[in-house]
XYZ file of C-alpha atoms in Angstrom:
101
model
C 139.077 82.080 72.186
C 138.331 85.568 70.611
C 139.576 84.246 67.343
C 137.533 81.073 67.680
C 134.409 83.205 68.440
C 135.217 85.674 65.452
C 135.602 82.503 63.060
C 132.248 81.017 64.163
C 130.549 84.429 63.625
C 132.039 84.809 60.206
C 131.043 81.341 59.092
C 127.583 81.785 60.364
C 127.217 84.916 58.339
C 128.333 83.269 55.151
C 125.741 80.489 55.109
C 122.107 81.621 54.605
C 119.564 80.158 56.843
C 116.468 78.840 55.307
C 113.172 79.647 57.153
C 109.297 79.044 56.481
C 107.513 81.904 58.080
C 104.288 83.899 57.647
C 103.400 87.327 58.869
C 101.687 86.861 62.309
C 101.488 84.662 65.183
C 99.772 81.260 65.645
C 98.022 79.785 68.322
C 99.465 76.818 70.400
C 98.092 74.388 68.004
C 100.067 75.895 64.993
C 96.909 77.673 63.528
C 96.092 81.224 62.691
C 93.419 83.220 60.819
C 94.526 84.001 57.249
C 95.177 87.483 56.503
C 97.775 87.622 53.864
C 98.929 85.275 50.929
C 95.563 83.218 51.401
C 95.323 82.255 47.735
C 98.662 80.917 47.622
C 97.457 78.406 50.261
C 94.157 77.916 48.871
C 92.452 79.357 52.006
C 89.663 81.992 52.057
C 90.612 85.326 53.558
C 89.916 85.312 57.314
C 89.539 81.695 57.822
C 91.294 79.510 60.207
C 94.479 77.890 58.708
C 96.945 75.360 60.332
C 100.523 74.444 59.158
C 101.834 71.096 59.746
C 105.333 69.843 58.816
C 104.434 66.213 58.378
C 102.421 63.859 56.137
C 98.750 64.144 56.458
C 97.070 60.963 58.038
C 94.773 58.632 56.078
C 91.950 60.053 58.408
C 92.502 63.528 57.099
C 92.964 62.631 53.429
C 89.617 60.496 53.582
C 87.675 63.065 55.640
C 88.719 66.317 54.089
C 88.498 68.089 50.641
C 91.764 68.749 48.934
C 91.525 72.387 47.746
C 95.127 73.240 46.642
C 98.468 71.469 45.878
C 101.747 73.032 45.156
C 104.987 71.261 44.195
C 108.545 72.138 43.159
C 111.706 70.267 43.054
C 112.390 70.731 46.571
C 109.034 70.522 48.552
C 105.373 69.828 48.088
C 102.592 71.494 50.111
C 98.912 70.276 49.892
C 95.884 72.141 51.621
C 92.715 70.327 52.798
C 89.441 71.833 54.031
C 88.484 69.752 57.225
C 85.171 70.979 58.913
C 85.835 74.682 58.997
C 89.612 74.686 59.283
C 92.067 74.645 56.281
C 95.140 72.378 56.933
C 98.285 72.630 55.152
C 101.011 69.839 55.131
C 104.481 70.017 53.949
C 104.735 66.605 52.033
C 107.375 64.518 50.628
C 104.972 62.706 48.500
C 101.942 63.695 46.285
C 98.677 63.152 47.927
C 96.508 61.248 45.581
C 92.785 62.379 45.721
C 90.347 63.753 43.506
C 89.188 67.386 44.701
C 85.467 67.539 45.570
C 85.127 71.068 44.480
């Protein structure tokens, strides 16, 4: 039993774990006030910012202003301003919308 536990611990240490995190806590709705790395997300310093790991709804796309889009070979993020809150979605597709800025 000890050998199996040792083997599992060694294997777990070999494989890196991928995490998406930011400095600070979030409210129960996944939102927080942006204090660091705000420009990366297209969010003004000190403004309310929410993270979603899903596709934005058509309602959000049609009723918001797209302020930032980032994409690489693995992932795409898009940030919208909706009322006084900035919403960042991790998407699998590029969101087609002209910026209203």
